[in-house]
Amino acid sequence: MTPFLQLIFVLTIILFASKLGGYLTSRIGQPAVLGELLVGLLLGPSLIDLTHLVFITDRHLGEVVAEFGEIGVLVLMFLAGLELHFSELTRNTRVAAFSGILGVLTPVGLGLLAGRMFGYSFTNAAFIGLTLGATSVSISAQTLMELKVLRSRVGLGLLGAAVFDDILVILLLSTFLALSGGGSALDIFLVLLKMIAFLSLSAAFGLWVLPKLSRRISKMPISQGMLTFSLIIMMIYGLAAELIGGMAAITGTFLAGLMFARTPEKNQIEPGLRSLAYSFFVPIFSVNIGLSVDTHLLNLNALW
Amino acid sequence: MTPFLQLIFVLTIILFASKLGGYLTSRIGQPAVLGELLVGLLLGPSLIDLTHLVFITDRHLGEVVAEFGEIGVLVLMFLAGLELHFSELTRNTRVAAFSGILGVLTPVGLGLLAGRMFGYSFTNAAFIGLTLGATSVSISAQTLMELKVLRSRVGLGLLGAAVFDDILVILLLSTFLALSGGGSALDIFLVLLKMIAFLSLSAAFGLWVLPKLSRRISKMPISQGMLTFSLIIMMIYGLAAELIGGMAAITGTFLAGLMFARTPEKNQIEPGLRSLAYSFFVPIFSVNIGLSVDTHLLNLNALW
């Protein structure tokens, strides 16, 4: 098999398994995303090791699948933003800020404590805490959307908290690096400045330029013009979040979704985005999480 | 930049450039696909060399983009099949067979002749002819669809001819290999047998199993279930064409489209497929054709 046929083979298995897994868990009253994660675990190195089957000779196949999945989570967070109104999110600022801050401080504090108790130095223990501080919002967002409670008070609080979380962890990490000798106070200031630059630039573009641009593009005779335009803007926001803001790309695409949610063209892009997301990229994302877990590395004896 | 961000950067440029190029050529009354091919040429090694810009450190990026493009042409031919009725295509069998056969014999004959005139041995000259015999149907199909003449007599004849073309070139190539000592008469028979096996298996599945399966899947509570199902079937047909039939994967996905065209669920999958195809995968396919052309390799002095 050529590398391309190997990719098609693996994608066929992933799409089939994820929809089957999702269907089965939804039949027993659980979110479909649970089944998708579970089949990923079965297809991963723990059991079947899909990307290393005997006839898979392309050593980069796993990376390519992971990249499809990463595009999936970008689109997923874009859709999550698209379902919300900016005003709804800001109305819940207090809840979001409070839970975001607690959601970082608790794991960081507990991680630090545990690290110290196991005899690590303060620096190492703090680092353990910080790695536990970052929350994965993508699976929560997917579950909230599936259960149709993303726009509830709980859903909005959760997503808002995730944005605070992302900002706070990066600030803490750079502060930590500065204090432990890896950087200076100027570095912390610079990190803060970059975030502010990204957030204000992307908000300004989204509030003032995007609506006019969307209106013009939507009238142009380009096949799937609005949908492609929204994907381009989504990717630019993701890139800008990483390159300008030093933040996560999904924070950027979430913001892009929030911006598009305010335009009347939102309704033109949503059905196509859903097709793109849920028929192809998002199932690959969910399964790929499982694919990257190797349960053999879990030392169950350590529990005793 | 991480490899993933490099990919996102390159995809952003490709999507933007292809839609811009397509828009510009459609403004001057030409098919959009022409503009997409042209911007591909500009972005390729001939001028900008997009996948080798200074900050692109991922040496596999070009391959990944090519794989996205190859998925694009699979979906494109699937859509082409979906727009047709099986009966329409078979009604034009005579036109298709005649033009398909002529479309192979003419370039093969002329290539052979030219090879002999330039002093190549018969074997080498015949090989030159055979490489010219295979027709690229994908760009024709895209143009026909864009101009909305795919279902005209000319469009149907062209697509049917392409299927004959694929079959004939493979038969000629294996006959040629057998005659030139690389195989036996049994090999030719085997090649023929594999084709017949694939075509009859896929027709049987498509005519008898697919309609029932589609009806069941369409009633299941799976998000984008029908669309994902059609993508899975499409990829299986593509794989089977290559692995069982020894034919091109696009012949397989075209056949899969023809089969789905007969089901009532066709209308459920077509809008989503169009979104998937024309907002993302097909533009990458068109641009990637240009990306793989290096005009520096054209020796213009040889014309004199």
Coordinates of C-alpha atoms in Angstrom, one line a residue:
Chain A
M1 CA 0.0 0.0 0.0
T2 CA 1.2 3.5 -0.8
P3 CA 1.4 5.9 2.2
F4 CA -1.8 7.7 1.0
L5 CA -3.7 4.4 0.9
Q6 CA -2.4 3.6 4.4
L7 CA -3.8 7.0 5.5
I8 CA -7.1 6.4 3.9
F9 CA -7.3 2.9 5.5
V10 CA -6.5 4.3 9.0
L11 CA -9.0 7.2 8.5
T12 CA -11.7 4.8 7.5
I13 CA -11.2 2.7 10.6
I14 CA -11.1 5.8 12.8
L15 CA -14.3 7.3 11.4
F16 CA -16.2 4.0 11.5
A17 CA -15.0 3.1 15.1
S18 CA -15.7 6.6 16.5
K19 CA -19.3 6.7 15.2
L20 CA -19.9 3.2 16.3
G21 CA -18.5 3.9 19.8
G22 CA -20.4 7.2 20.0
Y23 CA -23.7 5.4 18.9
L24 CA -23.2 2.7 21.5
T25 CA -22.5 5.0 24.5
S26 CA -25.4 7.3 23.4
R27 CA -27.7 4.2 23.5
I28 CA -26.9 3.7 27.2
G29 CA -27.6 7.3 27.9
Q30 CA -24.0 8.6 27.9
P31 CA -22.5 11.4 25.7
A32 CA -21.2 10.1 22.3
V33 CA -17.8 11.7 23.0
L34 CA -17.3 9.1 25.7
G35 CA -17.6 6.2 23.2
E36 CA -15.3 8.1 20.8
L37 CA -12.6 8.4 23.5
L38 CA -13.0 4.7 24.4
V39 CA -12.6 3.4 20.9
G40 CA -9.6 5.6 20.6
L41 CA -8.1 3.8 23.6
L42 CA -8.8 0.4 22.0
L43 CA -7.3 1.5 18.7
G44 CA -4.3 3.0 20.4
P45 CA -1.0 1.4 21.5
S46 CA -2.8 -0.1 24.5
L47 CA -4.5 -2.8 22.4
I48 CA -4.6 -2.6 18.5
D49 CA -2.0 0.0 17.8
L50 CA -3.7 1.1 14.6
T51 CA -0.9 3.3 13.2
H52 CA 1.7 0.6 13.7
L53 CA -0.1 -2.4 12.1
V54 CA 2.2 -4.6 10.0
F55 CA 1.3 -3.2 6.7
I56 CA 1.6 0.4 7.9
T57 CA 5.0 1.4 6.6
D58 CA 4.6 5.2 6.8
R59 CA 6.3 6.2 10.0
H60 CA 4.7 9.7 9.8
L61 CA 1.1 8.4 9.6
G62 CA 0.5 8.9 13.3
E63 CA 1.6 12.5 13.1
V64 CA -0.7 13.2 10.1
V65 CA -3.6 11.7 11.9
A66 CA -2.8 13.9 14.9
E67 CA -2.7 16.9 12.7
F68 CA -6.2 16.1 11.4
G69 CA -7.3 15.8 15.0
E70 CA -5.7 19.2 15.9
I71 CA -7.6 20.8 13.1
G72 CA -10.6 19.1 14.6
V73 CA -10.2 20.8 18.0
L74 CA -9.7 24.2 16.3
V75 CA -13.0 23.8 14.4
L76 CA -14.7 22.4 17.6
M77 CA -13.8 25.5 19.6
F78 CA -14.7 27.8 16.7
L79 CA -18.2 26.1 16.7
A80 CA -18.4 26.5 20.5
G81 CA -17.7 30.3 20.1
L82 CA -20.2 30.5 17.3
E83 CA -23.0 29.1 19.5
L84 CA -22.5 31.9 22.1
H85 CA -23.1 35.6 22.3
F86 CA -20.3 37.7 23.4
S87 CA -22.6 39.5 25.8
E88 CA -23.7 36.2 27.4
L89 CA -20.1 35.4 28.1
T90 CA -19.2 38.8 29.6
R91 CA -22.4 38.6 31.7
N92 CA -20.8 35.7 33.5
T93 CA -17.4 37.2 34.0
R94 CA -17.5 36.9 37.8
V95 CA -18.4 33.2 37.7
A96 CA -15.9 32.5 35.0
A97 CA -13.0 34.5 36.6
F98 CA -13.7 32.9 40.0
S99 CA -13.9 29.3 38.8
G100 CA -11.1 29.9 36.3
I101 CA -8.8 31.1 39.1
L102 CA -9.8 28.4 41.5
G103 CA -9.5 25.8 38.7
V104 CA -5.8 26.8 38.3
L105 CA -4.8 27.5 41.9
T106 CA -6.3 24.2 43.3
P107 CA -4.4 21.8 41.1
V108 CA -1.2 23.9 41.2
G109 CA -1.3 24.1 44.9
L110 CA -2.1 20.4 45.4
G111 CA 0.5 19.4 42.8
L112 CA 3.1 21.6 44.6
L113 CA 2.2 20.0 48.0
A114 CA 2.3 16.5 46.6
G115 CA 5.6 17.2 45.0
R116 CA 7.1 18.5 48.2
M117 CA 5.7 15.5 50.1
F118 CA 7.5 13.2 47.7
G119 CA 10.7 15.0 48.4
Y120 CA 11.1 17.1 45.3
S121 CA 12.7 20.6 45.5
F122 CA 10.4 23.6 45.6
T123 CA 11.2 24.4 41.9
N124 CA 10.4 20.9 40.7
A125 CA 7.3 20.6 42.9
A126 CA 6.0 23.9 41.6
F127 CA 6.6 22.7 38.0
I128 CA 4.6 19.6 38.7
G129 CA 1.8 21.7 40.0
L130 CA 1.8 24.0 37.0
T131 CA 1.6 21.1 34.5
L132 CA -1.6 20.1 36.3
G133 CA -3.0 23.6 36.2
A134 CA -3.9 23.7 32.5
T135 CA -7.4 22.5 31.9
S136 CA -8.4 20.7 28.7
V137 CA -11.6 22.5 27.7
S138 CA -12.2 20.8 24.4
I139 CA -13.8 17.7 25.6
S140 CA -16.0 19.6 28.1
A141 CA -17.0 21.9 25.2
Q142 CA -17.9 19.0 23.0
T143 CA -19.9 17.3 25.7
L144 CA -21.7 20.6 26.6
M145 CA -22.6 21.1 22.9
E146 CA -23.8 17.6 22.5
L147 CA -26.0 17.8 25.6
K148 CA -27.2 21.2 24.3
V149 CA -26.3 23.0 27.5
L150 CA -23.4 25.1 26.2
R151 CA -25.5 28.3 26.5
S152 CA -26.7 27.4 30.0
R153 CA -25.2 29.3 33.0
V154 CA -23.0 26.3 33.8
G155 CA -21.8 25.9 30.2
L156 CA -21.0 29.6 29.8
G157 CA -19.2 29.6 33.2
L158 CA -17.1 26.6 32.2
L159 CA -16.0 28.0 28.8
G160 CA -15.3 31.5 30.3
A161 CA -13.3 29.8 33.1
A162 CA -11.3 28.0 30.5
V163 CA -10.2 31.3 28.8
F164 CA -9.2 32.7 32.2
D165 CA -7.4 29.4 32.9
D166 CA -5.3 29.6 29.7
I167 CA -4.3 33.2 30.5
L168 CA -3.5 32.5 34.2
V169 CA -1.5 29.4 33.6
I170 CA 0.7 31.2 31.1
L171 CA 1.2 34.1 33.5
L172 CA 2.0 31.8 36.4
L173 CA 4.4 29.8 34.2
S174 CA 6.3 32.8 33.1
T175 CA 6.4 34.2 36.7
F176 CA 7.7 30.9 37.8
L177 CA 10.4 30.9 35.2
A178 CA 11.4 34.4 36.1
L179 CA 11.6 33.6 39.8
S180 CA 13.5 30.4 39.3
G181 CA 16.2 32.2 37.3
G182 CA 15.1 31.4 33.8
G183 CA 13.9 34.9 33.1
S184 CA 13.3 38.4 34.5
A185 CA 10.5 40.6 35.6
L186 CA 10.6 42.2 32.2
D187 CA 9.8 38.8 30.7
I188 CA 6.6 38.6 32.8
F189 CA 5.6 42.1 31.6
L190 CA 6.4 41.0 28.0
V191 CA 4.2 37.9 28.3
L192 CA 1.4 40.1 29.7
L193 CA 1.9 42.7 26.9
K194 CA 1.7 40.0 24.2
M195 CA -1.5 38.7 25.5
I196 CA -3.1 42.1 25.7
A197 CA -1.8 42.9 22.2
F198 CA -3.4 39.7 20.8
L199 CA -6.7 40.1 22.7
S200 CA -7.2 43.8 21.8
L201 CA -6.1 43.3 18.1
S202 CA -8.4 40.4 17.6
A203 CA -11.3 42.0 19.3
A204 CA -10.8 45.2 17.3
F205 CA -10.7 43.3 14.0
G206 CA -13.6 41.1 15.0
L207 CA -15.8 44.0 16.1
W208 CA -15.1 46.5 13.4
V209 CA -13.5 44.9 10.3
L210 CA -15.1 41.4 10.3
P211 CA -18.8 42.4 9.9
K212 CA -18.1 44.5 6.9
L213 CA -15.8 42.0 5.3
S214 CA -18.3 39.1 5.9
R215 CA -21.0 41.1 4.2
R216 CA -18.9 41.7 1.1
I217 CA -17.6 38.1 0.9
S218 CA -21.1 36.7 1.3
K219 CA -22.2 38.5 -1.9
M220 CA -19.3 37.3 -4.0
P221 CA -19.9 34.5 -6.5
I222 CA -17.3 32.1 -4.8
S223 CA -18.3 28.5 -4.2
Q224 CA -18.6 27.9 -0.5
G225 CA -17.1 31.4 -0.2
M226 CA -18.4 32.3 3.3
L227 CA -17.5 28.9 4.7
T228 CA -13.9 29.1 3.3
F229 CA -13.6 32.7 4.6
S230 CA -14.7 31.6 8.1
L231 CA -12.1 28.8 8.0
I232 CA -9.4 31.2 6.9
I233 CA -10.3 33.7 9.7
M234 CA -10.4 30.9 12.2
M235 CA -6.9 29.7 11.3
I236 CA -5.6 33.3 11.4
Y237 CA -7.0 33.8 14.9
G238 CA -5.5 30.4 15.9
L239 CA -2.1 31.4 14.5
A240 CA -2.2 34.9 16.0
A241 CA -3.1 33.5 19.5
E242 CA 0.0 31.4 19.4
L243 CA 2.4 33.7 17.6
I244 CA 1.4 37.1 18.9
G245 CA -0.3 36.2 22.2
G246 CA 1.7 33.3 23.2
M247 CA -1.6 31.6 24.0
A248 CA -3.2 28.4 22.9
A249 CA -4.5 28.2 19.3
I250 CA -7.9 27.0 20.5
T251 CA -8.3 30.2 22.6
G252 CA -7.9 32.0 19.3
T253 CA -10.4 30.0 17.3
F254 CA -12.9 30.2 20.2
L255 CA -12.6 34.0 20.0
A256 CA -13.0 33.9 16.2
G257 CA -16.2 31.9 16.8
L258 CA -17.5 34.6 19.2
M259 CA -16.8 37.3 16.7
F260 CA -18.6 35.5 13.8
A261 CA -21.5 34.8 16.2
R262 CA -22.3 38.6 16.1
T263 CA -22.5 38.7 12.3
P264 CA -25.7 37.9 10.3
E265 CA -23.6 35.6 8.1
K266 CA -23.3 33.2 11.1
N267 CA -26.3 31.2 9.8
Q268 CA -24.6 30.7 6.4
I269 CA -21.5 29.1 7.8
E270 CA -22.9 27.1 10.7
P271 CA -24.4 24.1 8.8
G272 CA -21.3 23.7 6.6
L273 CA -19.0 24.0 9.7
R274 CA -21.0 21.3 11.5
S275 CA -20.7 19.0 8.5
L276 CA -16.9 19.6 8.3
A277 CA -16.5 19.2 12.0
Y278 CA -18.7 16.2 13.0
S279 CA -18.4 14.1 9.9
F280 CA -14.6 14.2 9.7
F281 CA -12.3 16.3 11.9
V282 CA -13.9 16.1 15.3
P283 CA -14.2 12.3 15.4
I284 CA -10.5 12.1 14.4
F285 CA -9.7 14.5 17.3
S286 CA -11.6 12.4 19.9
V287 CA -10.2 9.1 18.7
N288 CA -6.7 10.5 18.5
I289 CA -6.8 11.4 22.2
G290 CA -7.2 7.7 22.9
L291 CA -4.6 6.9 20.3
S292 CA -2.0 8.8 22.2
V293 CA -2.6 7.0 25.5
D294 CA -0.6 3.9 26.2
T295 CA -2.0 2.0 29.2
H296 CA 1.0 -0.2 29.3
L297 CA 2.9 2.8 30.8
L298 CA 0.5 2.8 33.8
N299 CA 2.2 1.0 36.5
L300 CA -0.7 -0.6 38.4
N301 CA 1.6 -2.1 41.0
A302 CA 2.4 1.4 42.1
L303 CA -1.1 1.5 43.5
W304 CA -0.3 -1.0 46.2
Chain B
M1 CA 6.6 27.7 14.9
T2 CA 5.6 24.1 15.7
P3 CA 5.0 21.8 12.7
F4 CA 1.3 22.1 13.3
L5 CA 1.3 25.9 13.1
Q6 CA 3.4 25.7 10.0
L7 CA 0.7 23.4 8.4
I8 CA -2.0 25.9 9.5
F9 CA -0.1 28.8 8.1
V10 CA 0.4 27.0 4.7
L11 CA -3.3 25.9 4.6
T12 CA -4.4 29.5 5.3
I13 CA -2.4 30.8 2.4
I14 CA -3.6 28.0 0.1
L15 CA -7.2 28.5 0.9
F16 CA -7.0 32.2 0.6
A17 CA -5.0 32.2 -2.7
S18 CA -7.2 29.5 -4.3
K19 CA -10.4 31.4 -3.7
L20 CA -8.9 34.7 -4.7
G21 CA -7.5 33.1 -7.9
G22 CA -10.8 31.4 -8.6
Y23 CA -12.7 34.6 -8.1
L24 CA -10.5 36.6 -10.4
T25 CA -10.7 34.1 -13.3
S26 CA -14.4 33.8 -12.9
R27 CA -14.6 37.5 -13.1
I28 CA -13.1 37.4 -16.6
G29 CA -15.5 34.6 -17.7
Q30 CA -13.2 31.6 -17.1
P31 CA -13.8 28.6 -14.8
A32 CA -12.6 29.2 -11.2
V33 CA -10.5 26.1 -11.4
L34 CA -8.2 27.8 -13.8
G35 CA -7.4 30.5 -11.3
E36 CA -6.8 27.9 -8.6
L37 CA -4.3 26.1 -10.8
L38 CA -2.6 29.3 -11.6
V39 CA -2.1 30.4 -8.0
G40 CA -0.8 27.0 -7.3
L41 CA 1.8 27.5 -9.9
L42 CA 2.8 30.9 -8.3
L43 CA 2.9 29.4 -4.8
G44 CA 5.0 26.4 -6.1
P45 CA 8.7 26.0 -6.5
S46 CA 8.5 28.0 -9.7
L47 CA 8.2 31.3 -7.7
I48 CA 7.3 31.4 -4.0
D49 CA 8.0 27.8 -3.0
L50 CA 5.5 28.0 -0.2
T51 CA 6.3 24.7 1.6
H52 CA 10.0 25.6 1.7
L53 CA 9.8 29.1 3.1
V54 CA 12.6 30.0 5.6
F55 CA 10.4 29.4 8.7
I56 CA 9.0 26.1 7.4
T57 CA 11.2 23.5 9.1
D58 CA 8.9 20.5 8.8
R59 CA 10.2 18.6 5.8
H60 CA 7.0 16.5 5.6
L61 CA 4.7 19.5 5.2
G62 CA 4.6 19.2 1.4
E63 CA 3.5 15.5 1.7
V64 CA 0.8 16.4 4.2
V65 CA -0.6 19.1 1.9
A66 CA -0.5 16.6 -1.0
E67 CA -2.4 14.1 1.1
F68 CA -5.1 16.7 1.9
G69 CA -5.3 17.3 -1.9
E70 CA -5.6 13.6 -2.7
I71 CA -8.5 13.4 -0.3
G72 CA -9.9 16.4 -2.2
V73 CA -9.8 14.6 -5.5
L74 CA -11.4 11.5 -4.0
V75 CA -14.3 13.7 -2.7
L76 CA -14.5 15.5 -6.0
M77 CA -15.0 12.3 -8.1
F78 CA -17.4 11.1 -5.4
L79 CA -19.5 14.3 -6.0
A80 CA -19.2 13.8 -9.7
G81 CA -20.7 10.3 -9.4
L82 CA -23.3 11.6 -7.1
E83 CA -24.6 14.1 -9.7
L84 CA -25.2 11.4 -12.2
H85 CA -27.6 8.6 -12.7
F86 CA -26.2 5.2 -13.5
S87 CA -28.7 4.8 -16.3
E88 CA -27.6 8.1 -17.9
L89 CA -24.0 6.9 -17.9
T90 CA -24.9 3.5 -19.4
R91 CA -27.1 5.1 -22.0
N92 CA -23.9 6.8 -23.4
T93 CA -21.8 3.6 -23.3
R94 CA -21.1 3.7 -27.0
V95 CA -19.8 7.3 -27.0
A96 CA -17.9 6.7 -23.8
A97 CA -16.3 3.5 -25.1
F98 CA -15.4 4.9 -28.4
S99 CA -13.9 8.2 -27.1
G100 CA -12.2 6.3 -24.2
I101 CA -10.5 3.9 -26.6
L102 CA -9.5 6.6 -29.0
G103 CA -8.4 8.8 -26.1
V104 CA -5.9 6.1 -25.2
L105 CA -4.9 4.8 -28.6
T106 CA -4.1 8.2 -30.0
P107 CA -1.6 9.4 -27.4
V108 CA -0.1 5.9 -27.0
G109 CA 0.4 5.6 -30.8
L110 CA 1.8 9.2 -31.2
G111 CA 4.0 8.7 -28.2
L112 CA 5.3 5.5 -29.6
L113 CA 5.9 7.1 -33.0
A114 CA 7.7 10.1 -31.5
G115 CA 9.8 7.8 -29.3
R116 CA 10.9 5.8 -32.3
M117 CA 11.7 8.9 -34.3
F118 CA 13.9 10.1 -31.5
G119 CA 15.8 6.8 -31.7
Y120 CA 14.4 5.0 -28.7
S121 CA 14.0 1.2 -28.8
F122 CA 10.5 -0.1 -29.4
T123 CA 10.1 -1.1 -25.7
N124 CA 11.1 2.3 -24.5
A125 CA 9.1 4.2 -27.1
A126 CA 6.0 2.1 -26.2
F127 CA 6.5 3.0 -22.6
I128 CA 6.6 6.7 -23.4
G129 CA 3.4 6.2 -25.3
L130 CA 1.7 4.5 -22.4
T131 CA 2.6 7.2 -19.9
L132 CA 0.9 9.6 -22.2
G133 CA -2.2 7.4 -22.4
A134 CA -3.7 8.0 -19.0
T135 CA -6.0 10.9 -18.9
S136 CA -6.5 13.1 -15.9
V137 CA -10.2 13.3 -15.5
S138 CA -10.4 15.2 -12.2
I139 CA -9.8 18.7 -13.6
S140 CA -12.3 18.0 -16.4
A141 CA -14.9 16.8 -13.9
Q142 CA -14.4 19.9 -11.7
T143 CA -14.7 22.2 -14.7
L144 CA -17.8 20.3 -16.0
M145 CA -19.4 20.5 -12.6
E146 CA -18.6 24.2 -12.2
L147 CA -20.1 25.0 -15.6
K148 CA -23.1 22.8 -14.7
V149 CA -22.7 20.7 -17.9
L150 CA -21.7 17.4 -16.2
R151 CA -25.0 15.8 -16.9
S152 CA -25.0 17.0 -20.6
R153 CA -24.3 14.5 -23.3
V154 CA -20.7 15.8 -23.6
G155 CA -20.1 15.7 -19.8
L156 CA -21.4 12.1 -19.5
G157 CA -19.4 11.0 -22.5
L158 CA -16.3 12.5 -21.0
L159 CA -16.6 10.9 -17.6
G160 CA -17.6 7.5 -19.1
A161 CA -14.6 7.7 -21.4
A162 CA -12.4 8.4 -18.4
V163 CA -13.5 5.1 -16.8
F164 CA -12.8 3.2 -20.0
D165 CA -9.5 5.0 -20.2
D166 CA -8.5 3.9 -16.7
I167 CA -9.4 0.2 -17.5
L168 CA -7.7 0.3 -20.9
V169 CA -4.4 1.8 -19.9
I170 CA -4.0 -0.7 -17.1
L171 CA -4.7 -3.6 -19.5
L172 CA -2.3 -2.2 -22.1
L173 CA 0.4 -1.7 -19.5
S174 CA 0.1 -5.2 -18.2
T175 CA 0.0 -6.6 -21.8
F176 CA 3.1 -4.5 -22.6
L177 CA 4.9 -5.8 -19.5
A178 CA 4.0 -9.4 -20.4
L179 CA 5.2 -9.0 -24.0
S180 CA 8.4 -7.2 -23.0
G181 CA 9.4 -10.1 -20.7
G182 CA 8.2 -8.6 -17.3
G183 CA 5.3 -11.0 -17.0
S184 CA 3.3 -13.7 -18.7
A185 CA -0.1 -14.1 -20.4
L186 CA -1.4 -15.3 -17.0
D187 CA -0.5 -11.9 -15.6
I188 CA -2.8 -10.2 -18.2
F189 CA -5.6 -12.6 -17.3
L190 CA -5.0 -11.9 -13.6
V191 CA -5.2 -8.1 -14.1
L192 CA -8.4 -8.5 -16.0
L193 CA -9.8 -10.9 -13.3
K194 CA -9.0 -8.4 -10.6
M195 CA -10.8 -5.6 -12.4
I196 CA -13.8 -7.7 -13.0
A197 CA -13.8 -8.8 -9.3
F198 CA -13.7 -5.2 -8.1
L199 CA -16.3 -3.9 -10.5
S200 CA -18.8 -6.7 -9.9
L201 CA -18.3 -6.7 -6.1
S202 CA -18.7 -3.0 -5.8
A203 CA -21.7 -3.0 -8.1
A204 CA -23.3 -5.8 -6.2
F205 CA -22.7 -4.1 -2.9
G206 CA -23.9 -0.8 -4.2
L207 CA -27.1 -2.1 -5.8
W208 CA -28.2 -4.5 -3.1
V209 CA -26.6 -3.7 0.2
L210 CA -26.0 0.0 0.2
P211 CA -29.7 1.2 -0.2
K212 CA -30.8 -0.9 2.9
L213 CA -27.8 0.1 4.9
S214 CA -28.3 3.8 4.0
R215 CA -31.9 3.7 5.1
R216 CA -31.0 2.2 8.5
I217 CA -28.0 4.6 9.1
S218 CA -30.1 7.7 8.2
K219 CA -32.5 6.8 11.0
M220 CA -29.9 6.4 13.7
P221 CA -29.2 9.2 16.1
I222 CA -25.6 9.8 15.1
S223 CA -24.4 13.4 14.5
Q224 CA -23.7 13.8 10.8
G225 CA -24.2 10.0 10.6
M226 CA -25.2 9.8 6.9
L227 CA -22.4 12.1 5.8
T228 CA -19.8 10.2 7.8
F229 CA -21.2 6.9 6.5
S230 CA -20.9 8.2 2.9
L231 CA -17.3 9.2 3.5
I232 CA -16.5 5.8 4.9
I233 CA -18.1 4.0 1.9
M234 CA -16.3 6.4 -0.4
M235 CA -13.0 5.6 1.1
I236 CA -13.7 1.8 1.1
Y237 CA -14.5 2.0 -2.6
G238 CA -11.3 4.0 -3.2
L239 CA -9.2 1.4 -1.3
A240 CA -11.0 -1.5 -3.0
A241 CA -10.4 -0.1 -6.4
E242 CA -6.6 0.1 -5.7
L243 CA -6.2 -3.1 -3.6
I244 CA -8.7 -5.4 -5.3
G245 CA -9.1 -4.0 -8.7
G246 CA -5.6 -2.6 -9.3
M247 CA -7.3 0.5 -10.6
A248 CA -7.2 4.2 -9.6
A249 CA -8.8 5.2 -6.3
I250 CA -10.8 7.9 -8.0
T251 CA -12.4 5.4 -10.2
G252 CA -13.6 3.7 -7.0
T253 CA -14.9 6.9 -5.4
F254 CA -16.6 7.9 -8.7
L255 CA -18.4 4.5 -8.6
A256 CA -19.3 5.0 -5.0
G257 CA -20.9 8.3 -5.9
L258 CA -22.9 6.6 -8.7
M259 CA -24.2 4.1 -6.2
F260 CA -25.2 6.7 -3.7
A261 CA -26.9 8.7 -6.4
R262 CA -29.6 5.9 -6.6
T263 CA -30.5 6.2 -2.9
P264 CA -33.1 8.6 -1.5
E265 CA -30.4 9.6 1.1
K266 CA -28.5 11.3 -1.6
N267 CA -30.1 14.6 -0.8
Q268 CA -29.0 14.3 2.9
I269 CA -25.4 13.9 2.1
E270 CA -24.9 16.3 -0.9
P271 CA -24.9 19.7 0.9
G272 CA -22.5 18.5 3.6
L273 CA -20.2 16.9 1.0
R274 CA -20.2 20.1 -1.0
S275 CA -19.2 22.1 2.1
L276 CA -16.4 19.6 2.9
A277 CA -15.2 19.5 -0.7
Y278 CA -15.3 23.1 -1.9
S279 CA -14.5 24.9 1.3
F280 CA -11.4 22.8 2.1
F281 CA -10.2 19.7 0.3
V282 CA -10.9 20.6 -3.4
P283 CA -9.1 24.0 -3.3
I284 CA -6.1 22.3 -1.7
F285 CA -6.2 19.7 -4.5
S286 CA -6.3 22.3 -7.3
V287 CA -3.5 24.4 -5.7
N288 CA -1.4 21.4 -5.0
I289 CA -1.3 20.5 -8.7
G290 CA 0.4 23.8 -9.3
L291 CA 2.6 23.3 -6.2
S292 CA 4.1 20.1 -7.7
V293 CA 5.1 21.8 -11.0
D294 CA 8.5 23.4 -11.2
T295 CA 8.8 25.6 -14.3
H296 CA 12.5 25.8 -13.8
L297 CA 12.7 22.3 -15.1
L298 CA 11.2 23.3 -18.4
N299 CA 14.1 23.8 -20.8
L300 CA 12.8 26.5 -23.0
N301 CA 16.0 26.4 -25.1
A302 CA 15.0 23.0 -26.2
L303 CA 12.2 24.6 -28.2
W304 CA 14.7 26.1 -30.7

